Amino acid sequence: MALQHGQIALSLAQSNGGYRMECDARDTLAHLETFVGHRTAGRAHAQEAQRLARICGDLWREACGIYQEALCLMSLGQYQECMALTIRGRTILGQCGLSHGQTNYMLMGIQAEVHKLKSEYVEAHNIRSQNLQATANDNYQQAHALMNIAEIEILMGVSKTKIQKKIEASQVIRASRNAVLDTACEALQADLNLRDGDLSDLLFCKCLRLTWGKHSEAVSYCLERLADINRWEQSHHPTSWAAVFLANSLKAKERLGIHTALQFLGDVFLREDDESTAISLFTLALEGFTQMDVHRSRAECMIRLGDISNKHGDLLRALELWETARPLFQCSSQAKRVQHIDERLVGIGEDVKEQHRRNLARLNTYIGKLEKVDENSSSELFSHCLTVDLL
């Protein structure tokens, strides 16, 4: 219904010949199309809105069109292009003296969100903190900024007490109740509780009931937490959530969500001892995360693949994967994960050295035998020697 009304508004604007009216109508349609998952159509409307704004010389409307296109690109996982677009939009706003306006803060919000999705949590936290300071007179924006900061701090491993204060402050600061923000607060609370060992899924399920079919971002947030079996006790939690998360991400055409769901399904198959399927899923997810430059998720897939390689005696492959994962965890502020990798590297380093010593000893034994046998048999022993797996 909303899309139909948007199309009617666009037709009226086009018939009246007003560029600014058509620009506004296309911005609205871009938002609606993106909201229902039609990112390509949404982006086309946003780009046309920018073109019309340039014809009018309307910098603010051009920046609004950039904001809508950036939202589409973010959903499509095209983070580099999205960030370049937001920088351009903020530059345009600076040129017309609107650096402290709402549109600029919205573009900053996209920049923070992209940093968060790429697991660049420090950068995301810094931008959200700037937004918090800049919107001191707007209770709704203050509440929203506090929740965004709380979400990032959960991912960074900040203490529960500090995060709890932000969640509670976001509830108190609002002058009136807001169903969307209330549900978002409950989802954050559930995530914080889960991180600190409370394995109840009641709050997540409640949030799903309230937001299903109404707020796609909240649905994806809850499903992603429910789908990650590594955060739940094996006997406590159904593995089917990973499949539900994948189906929802495919329907919404959320590129990052799709690859995250594939990673979680890999964990499910790995738990069921189906290593072949798990390896395929981790490899597929890793390719997507690498293309999107999502540091933490790349590292997690590498850890899984490294563990499997180590289990089957491929120490060099495990070492390569773990060493590559280490700086990715550093980029995403995962100090504990870095420490765990360091412990693994120390252990596997000793294993590699020991295997190398054994191989050298075997080689010396073969060389000694070569000196004692006749010329005919020496070639056979030498060929066998070459098959030794030297590390």
Coordinates of N, CA and C in Angstrom, one line a residue, residues 42-43 46-47 64-74:
G42 N 15.4 0.5 -5.3 CA 15.6 1.7 -4.4 C 16.8 2.5 -4.8
R43 N 17.9 1.8 -5.2 CA 19.1 2.6 -5.6 C 18.8 3.4 -6.8
A46 N 17.1 6.5 -5.9 CA 18.0 7.4 -5.2 C 18.9 8.1 -6.1
Q47 N 19.4 7.4 -7.1 CA 20.3 8.0 -8.1 C 19.6 9.0 -9.0
C64 N 20.4 14.1 0.5 CA 19.4 13.2 0.9 C 19.3 11.9 -0.1
G65 N 19.5 12.2 -1.4 CA 19.5 11.1 -2.3 C 20.7 10.2 -2.1
I66 N 21.8 10.8 -1.7 CA 23.1 10.0 -1.4 C 22.8 9.2 -0.2
Y67 N 22.1 9.7 0.8 CA 21.8 8.9 2.0 C 21.0 7.7 1.6
Q68 N 20.0 7.8 0.8 CA 19.2 6.7 0.4 C 20.0 5.6 -0.4
E69 N 20.8 6.1 -1.3 CA 21.7 5.2 -2.1 C 22.7 4.5 -1.2
A70 N 23.2 5.2 -0.2 CA 24.2 4.6 0.7 C 23.5 3.5 1.5
L71 N 22.3 3.7 1.9 CA 21.5 2.6 2.6 C 21.4 1.3 1.8
C72 N 21.1 1.5 0.5 CA 21.0 0.4 -0.4 C 22.4 -0.3 -0.5
L73 N 23.4 0.4 -0.7 CA 24.8 -0.2 -0.8 C 25.2 -0.9 0.4
M74 N 24.8 -0.4 1.6 CA 25.2 -1.0 2.8 C 24.5 -2.4 2.9

